[in-house]
Amino acid sequence: MSDLSLNMLFSTVLVFLPLVAGFVLLFVPNRIKGITKTLALAVPAACFGVSVWLFILTATGSFAYSFSVLEILIGTLKLNLLLAAKPLGVFMLMFSCGFGVLITLYSFKSMAESKRLNEYFGALLLTVGGSAGILLSENLLFLLIFWEIVTASLYLLISTGGRKSNFAATKSFAMIGASDAAFLLGIVIVWTLSGTLIISQIKLPTDSALSIVAFLLLMVAAITKAGAMPLHTWVPTSGEYAPASVMALLPAAIDKLLGIYLLVLIVRQLFVVNSEVLKLVLTIIGAGTILIAVMIAMVQHNLKKLLSYHAISQVGYMILGIATGTAVGIAGGVFHMLNNAIYKCCLFLCGGAVEQKAKTAELDKLGGLAGKMPITFITCLIAALSISGIPPFNGFVSKWMVYQGVIDMGVNQTGITATLWPIWLVAAVFGSALTLASFVKLIHSVFLSRLPDKLKKVKEVSFLQTAPMLVLAFLCVFFGVFYYFPLREFIYPALDIEFGTAIFGTWDSVLATAMILFGIVLGLLILLVGLIARKVREVPAWTCGEVLDNNEMIIPGTEFYKTVSSMKGLKQLYAGQEKGYFDAYQQAGKVGLGLTAYLRWLHSGILPRYLTWLTVGLLIILFIICDIW
Amino acid sequence: MMERIPQYLFWILIFPGFVFTVLIGLVASWVVRKVSALVQWRVGPRLYQPFVDILKLLGKETLVPRGSQKALFFAAPLIAMTAVLLLSTMLWRIAFDRIDFIGDIIVAIYLMVLPSLALILGSSASASPHAAVGTSREMKLVLAYELPLALALVVIVIKNGGQLNLAQIAQNNVVFSISGLLAFLVALLCVQAKLGFVPFDIAEAETELAGGVLIEYSGALLAIWKLAQAMMLVALPLFLVLAFLGGFTVLWAGIAKYVLILVLLILIKNTNPRMRIDQAMKFFWVYCGFALILAVVLAGLGNYYGIGWL
């Protein structure tokens, strides 16, 4: 095929086809389900296939995709929608389309009872197309427009979750929308400083106040989308009310990809971060997010809310890794983004499956589901071990790389951020232990412990739902054991790092896994000896002679960490958090209410007072215009 | 890779893997029991007692609690044993050959969490309220000692100039400095807690939880748990020897270092009553935490000004 037709094909299929199809689906009547489902599956599948093709073409260097779709001239301002393949964008695009396919498959069953199916799948397609636009766009302004499409479709998607989800959708839209305003302002400043909107032509040093402000504004947009503290609160609120598949698609997977994509873009492409303050700010956000979010996650009682706080906490590792500015740290941060998208998506899907079958997501009411939902349990366990950074799964590798990045920064760089490296390292390592604790609680309360009488009839979800989970769990294992494969194929080319130069630690994961397998065989043999010698017998659990019925014997995991949450000092913080003192949305809401109250007070309805205001204002304007002083 | 498989098999099966580690581990567990007995004015068991115990357990009936998650209940001890096996093979190879093998110090610290995690999952799967309380305590104990352990890791890394390679770290005697000594002592207490020795046997707590995490285990499964624990008695002190005490430069010196750590562990075990879980958390987070923050600051200053003994 000629280059032009290839260019047209990629632009059409990856960006415009899902956008148009999604827009059409929004208005298709709900009775026509056949077309909806066909389109909803065919379009992301086509996108995925084409994005893989584009990735291979770009990676082998046989074709450089770059296409100017349209040019607009407004006065002297030339806007052109330039789409181009960047190594970083292309590999993320492949994964975001992949997530789109998996979530669509899952949603066929999980959303079957929804009354707004067309709207749901329409918004899902808009998300896929919008994120393709973001990842391919070379023009900052069009990047923002695609960014807004994803924000708007997130609003639609969250609001399909039933009555209470409207509040969550509004909150998410308000917070991300506000950060998008910051994005716009940041773009304007960047444009003023550099005179262009084409990403590859911008390289601003962060030495003037204006460029630092621009950096911070763009950073706010990136970390709000990714869900880092202190602008994270939309994630847990929507986590509680939105459908699990929506959480799995956006806050867990695609929003992370997009947020971290933008962050990498501004740190490595748009700006030269030579300001120590910016580095410190990023590092504190990273380390603080890891620790604080996981501390809150530990005491949650709702399955989906707990997962949401972990979605926040994990962003900390990515930001910390990128903030170190070392090759291994940045690679680790981006790899962690990929890994997090995989296991967090899997966890939300498992959570959704449990909620769908047990009709509740409250940890107190669940238990003992491992036997009833074996596939959900196994995939959830693998994803939980991955997120807790247990070797040999994928989360361990990327965390390990981030740790190395922090150590590398501490040893080889100067400045206050580098000198304080022990703090960042301890926050990251300890955060990983807290994550493990939180997931032990989850696994115990949902899958182990004892089966409550009410859940005796629960069954495993259908294959359409378990298949995506199995794929994701397989990726968790594969990317963990053969970690050099994603690093060599995806991460290093995207960041322009030479293979084999970044990592300075040792982790022979293949040999270790082989030895683990061998050890398990050995253990099985020992077990076999014992089992041949004497038979296995089933007995009631020993309760020291007391007669208890089943429900009395259930100890839910929600009580596990009372010791922590009632510690001196932590107790007050938890109480404050519970009341929303640290929620930027609530605090901004209070300020807004105060402001309107003040305006209302001014609006007294007394005519003479209005006249006085008018006269005073007029006088002031006159004074200024006429330059009286 | 393929032609090296027999060698890897030998390493993991015979030496320095399973057979060797289990042998040393059971002898070490005999030492623990014998010395404890002597401290308590008893005669104590004979040398072959731990071996006989394992054999006897293998011949006993395996009871499975009703309503438990059987697959995980059976898998947990296997996972624990495998993890310790991997860890001890890796550490022994590093100690004897002084080259890198499998993982660095961060990997070692993460592998050390695996046995505790397996214990937690196994007890959580056993459908018993006693075990559930034990699960919660074991997890909190892990949380408690992970913080000082992370700080101790920082001290080691500072003292070795950013080096993560355990074989390289084993060339240095980190303990011969104020910060190194502090870190070593706290890490020793962490190992005490990892082994589940008094005063940190909170999760098993025979007198109140009747075995807690292990309450439902019996027969062959319990035998595997005991093997895993015996192997931990080798691997964890070995880690301390490598990380703090300069490794196995000379064989007898290495053995002496290992025995020294074992004796210290036994002494702590026999001279302290069991803590409550909240006391243990406070102990590790507040007291050990502060001691190690001081150690990190001292190590950083020492590194900056080039003073080795800080």
Coordinates of C-alpha atoms in Angstrom, one line a residue, chain B residues 27-276:
Chain B
V27 CA 20.0 -29.2 63.7
A28 CA 19.6 -25.5 64.4
S29 CA 16.1 -26.1 65.6
W30 CA 17.5 -28.7 67.9
V31 CA 20.0 -26.1 69.2
V32 CA 17.1 -23.8 69.8
R33 CA 15.2 -26.4 71.8
K34 CA 18.2 -27.7 73.7
V35 CA 19.5 -24.2 74.7
S36 CA 15.9 -23.2 75.7
A37 CA 15.7 -26.3 77.8
L38 CA 19.0 -25.6 79.5
V39 CA 17.9 -22.0 80.3
Q40 CA 14.7 -23.4 81.8
W41 CA 16.6 -26.1 83.8
R42 CA 15.3 -29.0 81.7
V43 CA 17.3 -31.7 80.0
G44 CA 16.0 -31.0 76.5
P45 CA 15.6 -33.3 73.4
R46 CA 18.2 -35.5 71.8
L47 CA 19.8 -34.4 68.5
Y48 CA 17.7 -36.7 66.3
Q49 CA 14.4 -35.4 67.9
P50 CA 13.5 -32.8 65.2
F51 CA 14.1 -35.4 62.4
V52 CA 11.9 -37.9 64.2
D53 CA 9.2 -35.2 64.6
I54 CA 9.0 -34.6 60.9
L55 CA 8.8 -38.3 60.1
K56 CA 6.1 -38.8 62.7
L57 CA 4.1 -35.9 61.3
L58 CA 4.3 -37.4 57.8
G59 CA 2.8 -40.6 59.1
K60 CA -0.1 -38.9 60.9
E61 CA -3.6 -38.3 59.5
T62 CA -4.1 -35.1 57.6
L63 CA -7.3 -33.3 58.8
V64 CA -9.0 -30.8 56.6
P65 CA -11.5 -28.4 58.2
R66 CA -15.0 -28.4 56.7
G67 CA -15.9 -25.3 54.8
S68 CA -12.2 -24.4 54.2
Q69 CA -10.8 -23.4 50.8
K70 CA -9.0 -26.7 50.2
A71 CA -6.9 -25.9 47.2
L72 CA -5.3 -22.9 48.9
F73 CA -5.2 -24.8 52.3
F74 CA -3.0 -27.5 50.7
A75 CA -1.0 -25.1 48.5
A76 CA 0.0 -22.6 51.2
P77 CA 2.7 -24.8 53.0
L78 CA 4.1 -25.7 49.6
I79 CA 4.4 -22.1 48.6
A80 CA 6.1 -21.3 51.9
M81 CA 8.6 -24.1 51.6
T82 CA 9.4 -23.3 48.0
A83 CA 10.0 -19.6 48.8
V84 CA 12.4 -20.4 51.6
L85 CA 14.1 -23.0 49.4
L86 CA 14.6 -20.4 46.7
L87 CA 15.9 -17.9 49.2
S88 CA 18.3 -20.2 51.0
T89 CA 19.7 -21.6 47.7
M90 CA 20.3 -18.1 46.5
L91 CA 21.9 -16.9 49.7
W92 CA 24.1 -20.0 50.1
R93 CA 25.3 -19.7 46.5
I94 CA 26.2 -16.0 47.1
A95 CA 27.9 -16.9 50.4
F96 CA 30.0 -19.7 49.0
D97 CA 30.8 -18.4 45.4
R98 CA 30.7 -14.7 46.1
I99 CA 29.0 -14.0 42.8
D100 CA 25.6 -12.7 42.1
F101 CA 22.9 -15.3 41.9
I102 CA 19.2 -14.9 41.1
G103 CA 18.6 -11.6 42.9
D104 CA 20.0 -8.6 44.8
I105 CA 19.3 -7.4 48.3
I106 CA 15.8 -6.0 47.4
V107 CA 14.8 -9.3 45.9
A108 CA 16.0 -11.0 49.0
I109 CA 13.9 -8.8 51.3
Y110 CA 10.8 -9.4 49.1
L111 CA 11.4 -13.2 49.0
M112 CA 11.5 -13.1 52.8
V113 CA 7.9 -11.8 52.8
L114 CA 6.7 -14.8 50.9
P115 CA 6.7 -17.4 53.7
S116 CA 4.7 -15.0 55.9
L117 CA 2.3 -14.4 53.1
A118 CA 1.8 -18.1 52.5
L119 CA 1.1 -18.6 56.2
I120 CA -1.5 -15.8 56.1
L121 CA -3.2 -17.2 53.1
G122 CA -3.2 -20.8 54.5
S123 CA -4.6 -19.8 57.8
S124 CA -7.2 -17.5 56.1
A125 CA -8.3 -20.5 54.0
S126 CA -8.8 -22.7 57.0
A127 CA -12.2 -21.5 57.9
S128 CA -11.5 -21.1 61.6
P129 CA -12.1 -18.0 63.7
H130 CA -8.9 -18.7 65.7
A131 CA -7.0 -18.8 62.5
A132 CA -8.6 -15.6 61.2
V133 CA -7.4 -13.7 64.3
G134 CA -4.0 -15.2 63.7
T135 CA -4.1 -14.1 60.1
S136 CA -4.8 -10.5 61.2
R137 CA -2.0 -10.6 63.7
E138 CA 0.5 -12.1 61.4
M139 CA -0.2 -9.5 58.7
K140 CA 0.1 -6.7 61.3
L141 CA 3.4 -8.1 62.4
V142 CA 4.6 -8.1 58.8
L143 CA 3.5 -4.5 58.6
A144 CA 5.3 -3.7 61.8
Y145 CA 8.7 -5.0 60.9
E146 CA 8.7 -4.0 57.2
L147 CA 9.2 -0.3 58.1
P148 CA 12.4 -0.8 60.2
L149 CA 13.5 -3.4 57.6
A150 CA 13.1 -0.8 54.8
L151 CA 15.2 1.7 56.9
A152 CA 17.8 -1.0 57.6
L153 CA 18.0 -1.5 53.8
V154 CA 18.7 2.2 53.4
V155 CA 21.5 2.0 55.9
I156 CA 23.1 -1.0 54.1
V157 CA 22.8 0.7 50.7
I158 CA 24.3 4.0 52.0
K159 CA 27.1 2.1 53.6
N160 CA 27.8 0.3 50.4
G161 CA 27.7 3.3 48.1
G162 CA 24.5 2.5 46.3
Q163 CA 25.5 -1.1 45.7
L164 CA 22.6 -3.6 45.6
N165 CA 24.5 -6.7 44.7
L166 CA 24.5 -9.0 47.7
A167 CA 27.8 -10.6 46.9
Q168 CA 29.4 -7.1 46.9
I169 CA 27.6 -6.1 50.0
A170 CA 28.9 -9.2 51.7
Q171 CA 32.5 -7.9 51.2
N172 CA 31.8 -5.1 53.7
N173 CA 31.4 -5.3 57.4
V174 CA 28.5 -2.9 57.8
V175 CA 28.2 -3.7 61.4
F176 CA 31.5 -2.0 62.3
S177 CA 29.9 1.4 62.5
I178 CA 27.4 3.1 64.8
S179 CA 24.7 3.2 62.2
G180 CA 25.5 -0.3 60.9
L181 CA 25.3 -1.7 64.5
L182 CA 21.9 -0.1 65.1
A183 CA 20.6 -1.4 61.8
F184 CA 22.0 -4.9 62.5
L185 CA 20.3 -5.0 66.0
V186 CA 17.0 -3.9 64.6
A187 CA 17.2 -6.3 61.7
L188 CA 17.9 -9.0 64.2
L189 CA 14.7 -8.2 65.9
C190 CA 12.9 -8.2 62.6
V191 CA 14.3 -11.7 61.9
Q192 CA 13.1 -12.7 65.4
A193 CA 9.6 -11.6 64.4
K194 CA 9.8 -13.3 61.0
L195 CA 10.7 -16.5 62.6
G196 CA 7.7 -16.2 64.9
F197 CA 9.9 -16.5 68.0
V198 CA 8.9 -15.2 71.4
P199 CA 8.4 -12.2 72.1
F200 CA 6.8 -12.0 68.6
D201 CA 4.9 -15.3 68.5
I202 CA 1.8 -13.3 68.5
A203 CA 0.2 -15.0 65.5
E204 CA 0.6 -18.5 66.9
A205 CA 0.1 -17.7 70.5
E206 CA -0.5 -21.2 71.7
T207 CA -1.9 -20.1 75.1
E208 CA -4.6 -17.9 73.7
L209 CA -5.2 -18.8 70.0
A210 CA -4.2 -22.5 70.4
G211 CA -1.8 -22.2 67.5
G212 CA -3.6 -19.4 65.6
V213 CA -2.4 -19.4 62.1
L214 CA -1.5 -23.1 62.3
I215 CA -4.4 -24.3 64.3
E216 CA -6.0 -26.4 61.6
Y217 CA -2.9 -27.9 60.1
S218 CA -1.9 -31.5 60.9
G219 CA -0.1 -34.5 59.4
A220 CA 1.9 -34.1 56.3
L221 CA 0.9 -30.5 55.8
L222 CA 2.1 -29.5 59.2
A223 CA 5.3 -31.5 58.5
I224 CA 5.9 -29.2 55.5
W225 CA 5.3 -26.2 57.6
K226 CA 7.8 -27.4 60.1
L227 CA 10.4 -28.0 57.3
A228 CA 9.8 -24.5 56.0
Q229 CA 10.3 -23.0 59.5
A230 CA 13.5 -25.0 60.0
M231 CA 14.8 -23.8 56.7
M232 CA 13.9 -20.2 57.6
L233 CA 16.1 -20.7 60.7
V234 CA 19.0 -21.1 58.2
A235 CA 18.0 -18.5 55.5
L236 CA 17.2 -15.5 57.6
P237 CA 20.3 -15.5 59.8
L238 CA 22.3 -16.2 56.7
F239 CA 20.8 -13.0 55.2
L240 CA 22.0 -11.1 58.2
V241 CA 25.5 -12.5 57.9
L242 CA 25.7 -11.5 54.3
A243 CA 24.1 -8.1 54.7
F244 CA 25.8 -6.9 57.9
L245 CA 28.6 -9.2 59.0
G246 CA 30.8 -9.5 55.9
G247 CA 29.7 -12.9 54.6
F248 CA 31.6 -16.2 54.5
T249 CA 35.1 -14.9 53.7
V250 CA 36.5 -17.8 55.7
L251 CA 34.3 -20.8 56.3
W252 CA 34.8 -21.2 60.0
A253 CA 34.3 -17.4 60.5
G254 CA 31.1 -17.6 58.5
I255 CA 29.9 -20.5 60.7
A256 CA 30.8 -18.6 63.8
K257 CA 28.8 -15.6 62.6
Y258 CA 25.8 -17.8 61.9
V259 CA 26.0 -19.4 65.4
L260 CA 26.4 -16.0 67.0
I261 CA 23.2 -14.8 65.4
L262 CA 21.5 -18.0 66.4
V263 CA 22.6 -17.6 70.0
L264 CA 21.4 -14.0 70.1
L265 CA 18.0 -15.1 68.7
I266 CA 17.7 -17.9 71.3
L267 CA 18.6 -15.5 74.1
I268 CA 16.0 -13.0 73.1
K269 CA 13.5 -15.8 72.8
N270 CA 14.1 -17.1 76.3
T271 CA 14.3 -13.8 78.2
N272 CA 11.1 -12.1 77.1
P273 CA 7.4 -12.6 77.5
R274 CA 5.1 -12.4 74.5
M275 CA 4.0 -8.9 73.4
R276 CA 0.5 -7.9 72.4

